[in-house]
Amino acid sequence: MNLTELTNAKLRAWVEDVAAMTRPDSIEVCDGSQAEYDRMIQIMVDEGLAKPVPKRPGSVLFRSDPSDVARVENRTFIASATREAAGPTNNWMDPTELKQILRGLFAGCMRGRTLYVIPFSMGPVGSPIAKIGVEISDSPYVVANMHIMTRVGVKVLEVLGPEGEFVPCLHSVGKPLAPGESDGGLWPCASLDKKYIAHFPETREIWSYGSGYGGNALLGKKCLALRIASVQARDEGWMAEHMLILKITDPEGVVKFMAGAFPSACGKTNLAMLVPTIPGWKVETIGDDIAWMKFGKDGRLYAINPEAGFFGVAPGTSLESNPNAMNSIDRNTLFTNVALTKDGDVWWEGIGYDPPGELIDWRGNPWVQEKGNKHQKPAAHPNARFAAPAHQCPAVADEWEDPAGVPIDAILFGGRRPSTIPLVHEARTWNHGVFLGSIVGSEITAAALDLKVGSVRRDPFAMLPFCGYNMGDYFQHWIDIGQRSTADKLPKIFMVNWFRKENGKYAWPGYGDNSRVLRWIFEACQGKAKSVDTAIGLMPTPDAIDAPEGVSTQTLAAILSVDKEGWLREIADIRAHHYVRFGDKLPKELLSQLDELESRLKV
Ligand code: SAT
Ligand code: MN
């Protein structure tokens, strides 16, 4: 499609302004067709930027620049009008100053390249919960990935119409080409100090320069669906959360929906695609990373997955850890920074089998496994990714594209906590649940970093890198949401911890056995769970959860008990190191939750 076919005047004017600034060789409006996707892949294969993976039909591999392998949090900015609006957990820059720097970088930056206009919908096209964005990018890698991760093209322009609102998302790899120059098979990007992932919350704009990778470049994901959407959600009375969404069905056919927030590397994708070890139970996937939740007329919270694909970490993914993910990526998948086998397949550490002979590693060099050499550099980058369409997941739920969303029965919070936090406990009230979300964190071991044992890196609601405004105000927003409905309709809130250790070893097997905990949560939602009231909240009775194989009754009892001393240390840490950061933005309700918890523990 070309520019003249854009009927939305605001969109057309924006594209024209950007083109005048960035000076691309040509402009293309993406229609979202399979032919367009295939053409993008072909362009990159011809350029030497993509390598076919013949063992997985329709799949290709990309090797990024070593400086461009992950999100860059110290180059990510929330440029709100004031520093206070961004809050203590975000990098703030003055919006006028930042725009000036960016205009300088964007000037002429698309020379020698095509400017792609990518209209996309976050959420099923036309859903009342969905939002439209338009990304301008000079990267065919971004176009192809956006085809998988979002809904792209003509159908989105139709919903947008001549007057509709969209979030403008401007992206460039930041590497203009001189006449006759090409990328020569090398991943284009700018040096680290020139990368900017910039958000302007008041004007709902995203400007991303210099990175081609993942959350820095696929602007619908973390930039729009979390950072900008969290601001819109605050203003409009809904929620944009870093949460998986799953559907769970009991042997009688009763269905519940659960959403869960966990920091990175805590197994969100695995939980969303879990294969239960308890007979007769079924878990199906709605989403693995982001949930948008709005109140329905019935006072319940309805969630959609705004994405259309999975952008998962490859290393560690195997038929054992996550068969549904493995079966989702056997075709039509874009791999980035994994290793390639001689016979045309991908390989990574933790795929579940040894590499079949010599590989090409993620940097493009020959690589032979040196068994027993713990210092050998990995063949796949630890943050190597797959992007696969969600509909390819064998466990995807029928409702995954329901425009109305699914009613959420339970919200789970969790992190990696070797001690203190039990396997599961239930918040007494909504505000108690908000308290639990606000203290989410992962424990740092003395061995790993030279920090005090028991010190915790807090990642409230798993939103630390993704909240587009002051985290104290975000806590308040959660409290306000609880005022908008009644306890019988609001989701019940739970904290889980799959990572308790005993004598240095994991006390709980995790993965499919987490279904045993989900069953108790399910029963709690029905008011049927065997529970005891404790100082920290409601907990399963000793016989409420069946011990999986290899877990003794004593161990299970230990991870289901209240560690009084541990919690008192936890409270002291929250007071001294966590809550103080938010100053007078900390909602008084959370401070009273902390005080009440402390006094309950001290009796
Ligand atoms: O690179 S992404 O931000 O898309 C993935 C992640 O870091 O969670
Ligand atoms: Mn994530």
Coordinates of C-alpha atoms in Angstrom, one line a residue, residues 5 33 146 175 212 220 294 352 423 505 514 570:
E5 CA -4.3 5.2 0.7
S33 CA -0.7 -10.0 4.3
M146 CA 5.1 -7.2 14.5
K175 CA 22.1 3.4 10.8
G212 CA 16.6 -3.4 16.5
G220 CA 3.7 -2.6 20.7
K294 CA -11.2 -3.7 32.5
G352 CA 17.1 -31.3 26.3
L423 CA 4.6 -22.0 48.7
K505 CA 18.3 -27.5 47.0
N514 CA 2.6 -26.3 40.3
E570 CA 11.2 -8.9 55.6

